[in-house]
CSV table of C-alpha atoms in Angstrom, one decimal:
chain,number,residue,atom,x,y,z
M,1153,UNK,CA,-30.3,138.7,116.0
M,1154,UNK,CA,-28.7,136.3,113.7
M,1155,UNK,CA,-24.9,135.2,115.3
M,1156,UNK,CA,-22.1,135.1,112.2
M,1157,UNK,CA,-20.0,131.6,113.0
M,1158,UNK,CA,-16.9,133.9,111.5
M,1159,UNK,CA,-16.9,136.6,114.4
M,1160,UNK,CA,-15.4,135.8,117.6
M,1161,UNK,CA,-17.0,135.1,120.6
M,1162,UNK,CA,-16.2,138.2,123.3
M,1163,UNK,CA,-17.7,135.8,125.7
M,1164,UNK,CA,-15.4,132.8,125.0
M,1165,UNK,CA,-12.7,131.7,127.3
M,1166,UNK,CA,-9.0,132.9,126.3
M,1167,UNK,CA,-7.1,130.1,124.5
M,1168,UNK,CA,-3.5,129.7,124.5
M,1169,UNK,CA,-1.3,131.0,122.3
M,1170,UNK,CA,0.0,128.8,120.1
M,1171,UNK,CA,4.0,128.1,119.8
M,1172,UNK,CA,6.1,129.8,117.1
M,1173,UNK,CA,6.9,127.5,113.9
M,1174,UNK,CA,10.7,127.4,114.0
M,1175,UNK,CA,12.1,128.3,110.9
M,1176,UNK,CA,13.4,125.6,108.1
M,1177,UNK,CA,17.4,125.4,108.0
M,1178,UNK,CA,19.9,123.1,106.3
M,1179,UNK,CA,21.2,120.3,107.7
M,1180,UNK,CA,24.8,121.1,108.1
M,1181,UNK,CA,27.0,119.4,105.7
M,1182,UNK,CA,23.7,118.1,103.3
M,1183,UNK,CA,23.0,119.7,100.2
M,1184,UNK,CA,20.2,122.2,99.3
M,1185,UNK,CA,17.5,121.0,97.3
M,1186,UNK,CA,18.4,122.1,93.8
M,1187,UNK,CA,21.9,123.6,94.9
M,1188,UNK,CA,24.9,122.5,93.0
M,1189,UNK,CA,27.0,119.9,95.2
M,1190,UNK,CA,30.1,121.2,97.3
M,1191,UNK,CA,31.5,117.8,96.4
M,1192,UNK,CA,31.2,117.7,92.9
M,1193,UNK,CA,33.1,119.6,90.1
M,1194,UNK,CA,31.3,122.6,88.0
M,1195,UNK,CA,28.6,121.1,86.4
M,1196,UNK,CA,27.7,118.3,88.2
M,1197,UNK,CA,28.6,115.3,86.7
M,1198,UNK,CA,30.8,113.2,88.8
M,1199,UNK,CA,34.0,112.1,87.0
M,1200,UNK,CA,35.1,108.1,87.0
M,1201,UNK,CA,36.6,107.7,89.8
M,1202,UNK,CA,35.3,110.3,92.0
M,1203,UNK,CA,34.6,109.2,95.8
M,1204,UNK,CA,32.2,111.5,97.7
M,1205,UNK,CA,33.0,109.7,100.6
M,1206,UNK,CA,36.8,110.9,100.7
M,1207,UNK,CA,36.4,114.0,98.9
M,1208,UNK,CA,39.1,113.6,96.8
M,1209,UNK,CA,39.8,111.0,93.4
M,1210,UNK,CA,40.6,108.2,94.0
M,1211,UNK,CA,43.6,106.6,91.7
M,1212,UNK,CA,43.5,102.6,91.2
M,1213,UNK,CA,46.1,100.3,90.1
M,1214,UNK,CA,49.9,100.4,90.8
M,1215,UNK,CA,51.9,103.8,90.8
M,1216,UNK,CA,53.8,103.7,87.0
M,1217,UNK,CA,56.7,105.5,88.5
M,1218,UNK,CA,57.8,103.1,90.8
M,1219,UNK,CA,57.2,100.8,88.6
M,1220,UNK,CA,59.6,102.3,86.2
M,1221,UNK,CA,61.9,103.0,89.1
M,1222,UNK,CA,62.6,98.8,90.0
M,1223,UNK,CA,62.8,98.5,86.4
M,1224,UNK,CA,66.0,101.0,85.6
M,1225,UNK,CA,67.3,100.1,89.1
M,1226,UNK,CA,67.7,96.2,87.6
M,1227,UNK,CA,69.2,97.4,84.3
M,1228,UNK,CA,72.8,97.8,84.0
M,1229,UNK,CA,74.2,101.4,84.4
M,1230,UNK,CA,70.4,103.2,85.1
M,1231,UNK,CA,71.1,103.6,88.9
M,1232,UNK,CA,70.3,107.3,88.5
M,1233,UNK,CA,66.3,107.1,86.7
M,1234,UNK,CA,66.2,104.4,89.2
M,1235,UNK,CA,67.1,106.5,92.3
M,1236,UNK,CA,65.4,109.8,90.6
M,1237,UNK,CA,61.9,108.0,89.4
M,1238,UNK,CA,61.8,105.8,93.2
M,1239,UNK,CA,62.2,109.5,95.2
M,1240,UNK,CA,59.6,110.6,92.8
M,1241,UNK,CA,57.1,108.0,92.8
M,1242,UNK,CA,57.0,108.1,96.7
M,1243,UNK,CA,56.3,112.0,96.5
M,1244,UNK,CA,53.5,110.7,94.0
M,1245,UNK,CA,52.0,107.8,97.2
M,1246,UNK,CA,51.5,110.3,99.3
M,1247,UNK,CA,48.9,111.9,97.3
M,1248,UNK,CA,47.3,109.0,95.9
M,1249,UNK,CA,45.6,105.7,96.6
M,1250,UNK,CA,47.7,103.3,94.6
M,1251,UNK,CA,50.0,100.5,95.1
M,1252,UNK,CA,53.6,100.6,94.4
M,1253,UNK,CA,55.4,101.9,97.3
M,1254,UNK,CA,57.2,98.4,98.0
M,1255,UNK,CA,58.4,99.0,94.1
M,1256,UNK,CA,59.5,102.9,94.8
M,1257,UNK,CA,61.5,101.7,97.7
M,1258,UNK,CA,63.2,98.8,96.1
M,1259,UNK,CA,64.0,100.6,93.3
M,1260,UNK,CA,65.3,103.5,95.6
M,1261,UNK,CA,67.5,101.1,97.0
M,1262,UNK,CA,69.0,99.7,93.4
M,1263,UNK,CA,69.6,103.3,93.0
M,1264,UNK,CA,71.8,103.8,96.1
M,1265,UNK,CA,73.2,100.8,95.6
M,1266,UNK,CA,74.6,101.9,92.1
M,1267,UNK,CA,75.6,104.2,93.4
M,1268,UNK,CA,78.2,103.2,96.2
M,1269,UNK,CA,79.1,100.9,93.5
M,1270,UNK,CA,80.0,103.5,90.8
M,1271,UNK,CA,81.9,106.0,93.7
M,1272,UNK,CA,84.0,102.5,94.5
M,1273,UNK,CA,85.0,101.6,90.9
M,1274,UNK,CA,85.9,105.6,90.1
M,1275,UNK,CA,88.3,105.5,93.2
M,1276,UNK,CA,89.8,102.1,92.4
M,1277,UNK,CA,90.5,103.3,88.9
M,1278,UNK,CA,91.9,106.6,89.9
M,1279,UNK,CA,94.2,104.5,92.5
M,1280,UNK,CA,94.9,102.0,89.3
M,1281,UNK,CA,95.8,105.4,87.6
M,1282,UNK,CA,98.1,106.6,89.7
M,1283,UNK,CA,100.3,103.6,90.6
M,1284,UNK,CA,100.2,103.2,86.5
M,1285,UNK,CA,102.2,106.4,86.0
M,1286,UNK,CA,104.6,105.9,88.6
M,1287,UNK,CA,105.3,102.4,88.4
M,1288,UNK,CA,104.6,98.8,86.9
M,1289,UNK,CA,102.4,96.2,88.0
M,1290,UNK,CA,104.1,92.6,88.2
M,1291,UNK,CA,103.6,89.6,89.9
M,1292,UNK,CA,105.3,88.5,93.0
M,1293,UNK,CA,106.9,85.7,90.8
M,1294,UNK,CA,108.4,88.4,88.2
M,1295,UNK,CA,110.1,90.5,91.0
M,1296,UNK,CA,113.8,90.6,90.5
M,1297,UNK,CA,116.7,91.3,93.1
M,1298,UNK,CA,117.2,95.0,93.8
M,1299,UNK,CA,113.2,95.8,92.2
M,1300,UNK,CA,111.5,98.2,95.2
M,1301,UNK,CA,107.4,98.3,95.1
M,1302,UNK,CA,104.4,98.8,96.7
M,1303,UNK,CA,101.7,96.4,97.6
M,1304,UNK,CA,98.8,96.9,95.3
M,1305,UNK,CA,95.4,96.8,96.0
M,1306,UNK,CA,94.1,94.5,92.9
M,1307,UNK,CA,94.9,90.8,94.3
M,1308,UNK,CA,98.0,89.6,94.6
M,1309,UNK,CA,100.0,91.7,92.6
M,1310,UNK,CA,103.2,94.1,93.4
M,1311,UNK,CA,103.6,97.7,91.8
M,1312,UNK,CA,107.7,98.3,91.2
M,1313,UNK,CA,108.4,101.6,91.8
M,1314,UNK,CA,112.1,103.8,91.5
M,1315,UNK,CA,113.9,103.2,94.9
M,1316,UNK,CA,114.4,106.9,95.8
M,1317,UNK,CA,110.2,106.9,95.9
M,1318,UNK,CA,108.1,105.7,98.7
M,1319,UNK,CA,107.6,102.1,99.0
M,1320,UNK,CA,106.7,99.2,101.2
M,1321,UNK,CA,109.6,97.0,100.6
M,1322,UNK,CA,113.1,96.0,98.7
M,1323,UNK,CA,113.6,92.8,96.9
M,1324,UNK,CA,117.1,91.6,98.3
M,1325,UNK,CA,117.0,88.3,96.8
M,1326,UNK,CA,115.1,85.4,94.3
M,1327,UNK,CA,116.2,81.6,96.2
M,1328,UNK,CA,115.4,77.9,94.3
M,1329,UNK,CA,114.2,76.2,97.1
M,1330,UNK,CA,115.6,73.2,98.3
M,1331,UNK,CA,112.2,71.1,97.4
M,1332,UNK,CA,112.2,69.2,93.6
M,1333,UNK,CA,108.8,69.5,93.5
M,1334,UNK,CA,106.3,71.6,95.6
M,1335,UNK,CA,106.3,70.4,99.0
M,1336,UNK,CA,102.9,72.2,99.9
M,1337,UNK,CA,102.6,75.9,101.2
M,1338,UNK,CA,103.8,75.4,104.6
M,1339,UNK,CA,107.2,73.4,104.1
M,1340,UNK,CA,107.9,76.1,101.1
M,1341,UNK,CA,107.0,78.5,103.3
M,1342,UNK,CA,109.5,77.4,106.1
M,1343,UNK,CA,112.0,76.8,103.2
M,1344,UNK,CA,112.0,80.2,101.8
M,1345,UNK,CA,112.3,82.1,105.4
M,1346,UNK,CA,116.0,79.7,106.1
M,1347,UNK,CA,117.2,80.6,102.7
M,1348,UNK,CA,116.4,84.2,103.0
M,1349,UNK,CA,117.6,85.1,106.4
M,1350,UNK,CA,121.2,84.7,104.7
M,1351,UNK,CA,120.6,86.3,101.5
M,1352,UNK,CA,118.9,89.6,103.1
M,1353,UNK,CA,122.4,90.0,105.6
M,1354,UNK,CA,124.1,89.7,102.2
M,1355,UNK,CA,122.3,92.2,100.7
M,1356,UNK,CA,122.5,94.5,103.7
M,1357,UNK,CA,126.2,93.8,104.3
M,1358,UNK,CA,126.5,96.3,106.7
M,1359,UNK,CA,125.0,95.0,109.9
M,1360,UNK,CA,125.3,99.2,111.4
M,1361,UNK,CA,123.2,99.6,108.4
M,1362,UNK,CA,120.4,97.9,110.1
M,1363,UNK,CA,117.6,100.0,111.2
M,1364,UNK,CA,115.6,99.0,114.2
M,1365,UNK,CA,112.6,98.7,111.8
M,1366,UNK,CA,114.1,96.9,109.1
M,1367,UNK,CA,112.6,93.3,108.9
M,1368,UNK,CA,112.6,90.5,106.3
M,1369,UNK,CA,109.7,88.7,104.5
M,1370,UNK,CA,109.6,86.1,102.0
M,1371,UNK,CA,107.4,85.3,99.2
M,1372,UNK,CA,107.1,81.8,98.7
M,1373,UNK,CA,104.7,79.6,96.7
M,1374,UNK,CA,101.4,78.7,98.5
M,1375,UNK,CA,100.2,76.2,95.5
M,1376,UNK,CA,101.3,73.8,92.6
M,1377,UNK,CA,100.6,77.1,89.9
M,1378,UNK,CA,102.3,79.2,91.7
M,1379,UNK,CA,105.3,76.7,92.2
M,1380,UNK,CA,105.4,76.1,88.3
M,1381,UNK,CA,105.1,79.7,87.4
M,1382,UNK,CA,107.9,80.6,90.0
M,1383,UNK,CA,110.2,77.9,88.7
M,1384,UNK,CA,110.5,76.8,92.7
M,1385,UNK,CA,112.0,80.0,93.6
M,1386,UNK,CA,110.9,82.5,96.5
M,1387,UNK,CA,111.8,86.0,96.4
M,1388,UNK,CA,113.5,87.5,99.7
M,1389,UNK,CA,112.2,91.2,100.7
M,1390,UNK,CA,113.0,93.4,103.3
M,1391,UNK,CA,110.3,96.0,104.8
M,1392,UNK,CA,110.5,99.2,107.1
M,1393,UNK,CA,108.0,98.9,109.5
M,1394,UNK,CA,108.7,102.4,110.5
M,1395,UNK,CA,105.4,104.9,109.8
M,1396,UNK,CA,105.7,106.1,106.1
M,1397,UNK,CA,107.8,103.4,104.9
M,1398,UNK,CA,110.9,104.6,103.2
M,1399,UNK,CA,112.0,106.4,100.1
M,1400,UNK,CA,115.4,105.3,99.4
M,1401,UNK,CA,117.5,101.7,99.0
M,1402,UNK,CA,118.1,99.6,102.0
M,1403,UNK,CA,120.6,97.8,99.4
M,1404,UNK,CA,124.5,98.1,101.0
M,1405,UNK,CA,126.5,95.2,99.4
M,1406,UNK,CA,129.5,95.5,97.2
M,1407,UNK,CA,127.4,96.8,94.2
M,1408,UNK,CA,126.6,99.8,96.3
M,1409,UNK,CA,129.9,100.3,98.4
M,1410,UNK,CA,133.3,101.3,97.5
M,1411,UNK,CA,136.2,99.3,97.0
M,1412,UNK,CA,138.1,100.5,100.5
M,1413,UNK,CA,134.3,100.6,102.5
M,1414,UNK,CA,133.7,96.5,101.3
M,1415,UNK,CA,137.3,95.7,102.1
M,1416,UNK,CA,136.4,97.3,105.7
M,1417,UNK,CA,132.8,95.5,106.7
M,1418,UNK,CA,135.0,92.3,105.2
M,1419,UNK,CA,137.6,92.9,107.1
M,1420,UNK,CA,135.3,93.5,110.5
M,1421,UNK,CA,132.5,91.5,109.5
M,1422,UNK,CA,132.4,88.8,112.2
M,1423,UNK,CA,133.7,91.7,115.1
M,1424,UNK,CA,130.5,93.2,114.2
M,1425,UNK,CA,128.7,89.4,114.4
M,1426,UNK,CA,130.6,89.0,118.0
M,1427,UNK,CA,128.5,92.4,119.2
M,1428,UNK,CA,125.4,90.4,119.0
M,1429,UNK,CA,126.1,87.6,121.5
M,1430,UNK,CA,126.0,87.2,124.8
M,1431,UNK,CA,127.7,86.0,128.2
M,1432,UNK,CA,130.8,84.0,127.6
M,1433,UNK,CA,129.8,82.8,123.5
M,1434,UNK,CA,130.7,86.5,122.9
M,1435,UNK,CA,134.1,86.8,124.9
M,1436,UNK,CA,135.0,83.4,123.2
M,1437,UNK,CA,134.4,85.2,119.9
M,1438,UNK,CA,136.0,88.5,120.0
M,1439,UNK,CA,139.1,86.8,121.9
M,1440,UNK,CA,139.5,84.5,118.4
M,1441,UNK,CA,138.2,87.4,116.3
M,1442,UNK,CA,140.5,90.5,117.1
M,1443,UNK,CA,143.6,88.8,115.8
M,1444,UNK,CA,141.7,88.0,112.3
M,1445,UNK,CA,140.1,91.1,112.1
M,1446,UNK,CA,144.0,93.2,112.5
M,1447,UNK,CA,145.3,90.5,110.0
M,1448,UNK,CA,142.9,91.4,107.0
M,1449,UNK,CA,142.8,95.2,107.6
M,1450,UNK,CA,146.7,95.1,107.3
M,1451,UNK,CA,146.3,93.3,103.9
M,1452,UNK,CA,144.0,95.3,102.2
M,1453,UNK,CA,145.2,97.3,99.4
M,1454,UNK,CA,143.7,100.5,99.7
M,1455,UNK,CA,143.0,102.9,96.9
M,1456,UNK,CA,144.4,105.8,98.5
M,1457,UNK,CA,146.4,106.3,101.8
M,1458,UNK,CA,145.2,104.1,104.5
M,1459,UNK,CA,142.6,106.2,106.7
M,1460,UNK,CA,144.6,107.4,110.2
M,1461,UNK,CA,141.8,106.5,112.1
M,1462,UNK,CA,141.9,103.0,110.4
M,1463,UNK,CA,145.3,103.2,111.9
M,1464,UNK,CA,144.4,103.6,114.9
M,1465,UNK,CA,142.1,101.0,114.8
M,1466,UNK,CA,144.0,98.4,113.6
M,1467,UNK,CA,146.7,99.1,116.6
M,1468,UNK,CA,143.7,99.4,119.3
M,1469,UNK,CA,143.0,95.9,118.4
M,1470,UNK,CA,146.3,94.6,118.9
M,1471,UNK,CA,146.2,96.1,122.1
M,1472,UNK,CA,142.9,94.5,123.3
M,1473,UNK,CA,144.0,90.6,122.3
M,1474,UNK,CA,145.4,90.0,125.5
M,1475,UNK,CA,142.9,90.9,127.5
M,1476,UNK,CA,140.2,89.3,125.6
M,1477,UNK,CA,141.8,86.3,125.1
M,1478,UNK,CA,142.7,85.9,129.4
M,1479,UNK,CA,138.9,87.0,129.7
M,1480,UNK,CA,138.3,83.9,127.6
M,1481,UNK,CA,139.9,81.8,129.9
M,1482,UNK,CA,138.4,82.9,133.0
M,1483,UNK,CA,136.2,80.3,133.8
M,1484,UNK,CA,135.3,81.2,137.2
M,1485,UNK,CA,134.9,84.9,137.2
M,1486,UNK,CA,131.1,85.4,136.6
M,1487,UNK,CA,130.9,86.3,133.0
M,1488,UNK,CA,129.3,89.6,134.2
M,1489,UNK,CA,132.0,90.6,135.4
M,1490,UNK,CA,134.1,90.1,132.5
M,1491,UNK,CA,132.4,92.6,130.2
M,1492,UNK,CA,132.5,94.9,132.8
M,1493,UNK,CA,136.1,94.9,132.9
M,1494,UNK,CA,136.5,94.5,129.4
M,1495,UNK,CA,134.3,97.7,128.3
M,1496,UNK,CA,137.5,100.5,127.7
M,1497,UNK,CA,138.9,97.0,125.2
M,1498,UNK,CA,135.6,97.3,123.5
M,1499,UNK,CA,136.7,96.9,120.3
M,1500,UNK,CA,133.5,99.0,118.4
M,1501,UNK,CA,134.6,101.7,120.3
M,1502,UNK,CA,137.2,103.1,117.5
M,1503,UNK,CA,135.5,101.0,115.1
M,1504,UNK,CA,133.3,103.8,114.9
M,1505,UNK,CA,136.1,106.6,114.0
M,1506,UNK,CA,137.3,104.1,111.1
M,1507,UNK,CA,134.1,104.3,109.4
M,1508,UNK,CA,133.7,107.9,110.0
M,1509,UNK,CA,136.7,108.2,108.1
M,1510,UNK,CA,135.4,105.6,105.5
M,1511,UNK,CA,131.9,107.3,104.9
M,1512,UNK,CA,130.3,104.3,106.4
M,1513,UNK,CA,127.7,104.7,109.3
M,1514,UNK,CA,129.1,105.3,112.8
M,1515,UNK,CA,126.1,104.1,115.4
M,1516,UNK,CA,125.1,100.4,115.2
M,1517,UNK,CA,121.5,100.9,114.6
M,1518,UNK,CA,120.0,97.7,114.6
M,1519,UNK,CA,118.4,95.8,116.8
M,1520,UNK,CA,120.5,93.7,118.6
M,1521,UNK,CA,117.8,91.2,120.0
M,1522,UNK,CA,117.2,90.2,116.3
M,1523,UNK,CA,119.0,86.6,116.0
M,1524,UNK,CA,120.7,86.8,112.8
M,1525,UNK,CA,121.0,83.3,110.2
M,1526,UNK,CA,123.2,80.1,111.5
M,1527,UNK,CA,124.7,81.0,107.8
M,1528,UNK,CA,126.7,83.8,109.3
């Protein structure tokens, strides 16, 4: 019997069996042969540019808009493209590979920068607005005696303003300086402040009339210009330092007062001088000062009928001479003392009724630690 090499042996050992073929599957993340890339855009052609390796385009050279944004930020008036094409161009960076964010934030910072600048010159000219309609700009040199104003904010220069509005201060007087020529800043400086200490107790005749808060200043040439454009003058001011500064005229002189209320202060003037010293200088004073002060009241011609509390006043400082003047002789009591005993004499006492009666002001408001000009 003839054996066929195709048919199986029955009495052949068992083989093994042989292990399953495992399937054929993509690599994960490689493309199928003949499938259209993931990466590329439909149909297949990769445009310039394209990186496979970051998936995305890839933009070269340097971003336009910030380019544009450092240009309009160094042109005059172009702070806003400037500020809008920087904010833009960095929106733009974050999206794309390109250079130019150095640019965008310069240009950014123009921007800004023109900004601050254009809110600071609207509120300056809105301030230089303002103080326009309400008053007129001068120079310190071109201030005039009686002139109130405010200090402006462009340089050196003064705003004058009507006295019944607020301002920082009231011209009481222009002074030649004693110099011929300028003597430099400080010795004009020095000058000025002698000459004016009289001229602004002139102008405020009324010592009562001194606030607390009234104080003097002097503007007085700091250089040859300024000497030759103020002739070698100073001007005398006087400023409230009180919060707010003030709205009416400090000025009480004999433009301002009445006929009777000048002869008065005249009249009382160095009494009023006397309050302001101390120890035995001020007993010396009023002693020698009472009998003057009753001797030009009683020759003043008054314009009416002679107040009754001027009267009154005029025989209160008869009575207190005597008084004073053994006070003034005293030189052993301790001067102390002396004012304590002479307080009912006190001679300001019915001063104040007179100028009640005389429309003048009652309390002494000034400051009576403020040494007042050797002029005086």
């Amino acid at each position: 019997m003839s054996t066929d090499d195709t048919t199986p042996n029955p009495w052949a050992a068992p083989t093994a069996p042989s292990a399953p073929t495992a399937p054929t599957v993509p690599v994960q993340g490689a493309p199928v042969q003949g499938a259209p890339s993931p990466w590329l855009p439909p149909g297949g052609s990769p445009p310039p540019g394209w990186d496979p390796r970051g998936l995305r385009p890839q933009h070269s050279g340097t971003n336009g808009l910030a380019i544009a944004s450092l240009v309009t930020g160094l042109s005059c008036c172009l702070w806003p493209a400037a500020l809008g094409l920087g904010i833009g161009a960095l929106v733009q960076l974050r999206k794309r590979h390109q250079r130019g964010k150095g640019l965008a934030i310069a240009g950014v910072a123009l921007g800004l920068l023109g900004l601050l600048v254009g809110i600071v010159s609207t509120t300056l000219v809105v301030v230089k607005g303002r103080i326009s309609l309400t008053g007129k700009t001068k120079t310190t040199e071109q201030l005039r005696v009686g002139d109130c104003f405010t200090r402006s904010p462009f340089g050196s220069q003064v705003v004058t303003v009507a006295c019944d509005m607020h301002h920082d201060a009231e011209v009481a007087a222009v002074v030649h300086l004693s110099a011929s020529s300028f003597p430099g800043s400080a010795a004009a400086q020095a000058d000025a402040q002698q000459l004016c200490d009289a001229a602004d107790f002139s102008y405020v005749y009324d010592l009562w009339a001194w606030s607390r808060t009234l104080r003097a200043g002097e503007y007085a040439p700091t250089s040859q210009a300024q000497w030759n454009t103020a002739k070698g003058t100073a001007v005398c001011y006087l400023t409230d330092s009180a919060t707010g500064g003030r709205t009416r005229p400090v000025r009480d002189d004999a433009s301002t007062l009445s006929t009777d209320q000048y002869a008065f202060l005249n009249a009382v003037h160095n009494l009023d001088l006397d309050a302001r010293l101390a120890g035995r200088d001020r007993v010396k004073a009023v002693a020698s000062d009472l009998r003057n002060a009753q001797a030009a009241l009683e020759r003043v011609r008054w314009t009416g009928a002679r107040p009754a509390a001027v009267t009154t006043y005029i025989a209160q400082l008869a009575a207190d001479q005597p008084s004073w003047q053994a006070a003034a002789q005293d030189t052993t009591t301790p001067v102390v003392q002396l004012l304590t005993r002479l307080t009912p004499q006190d001679p300001t006492v019915y001063e104040s009724a007179a100028r009640t009666a005389l429309g003048l002001p009652d309390r002494d408001g000034s400051d009576l630690t403020v040494p007042l000009p050797q002029a005086l």
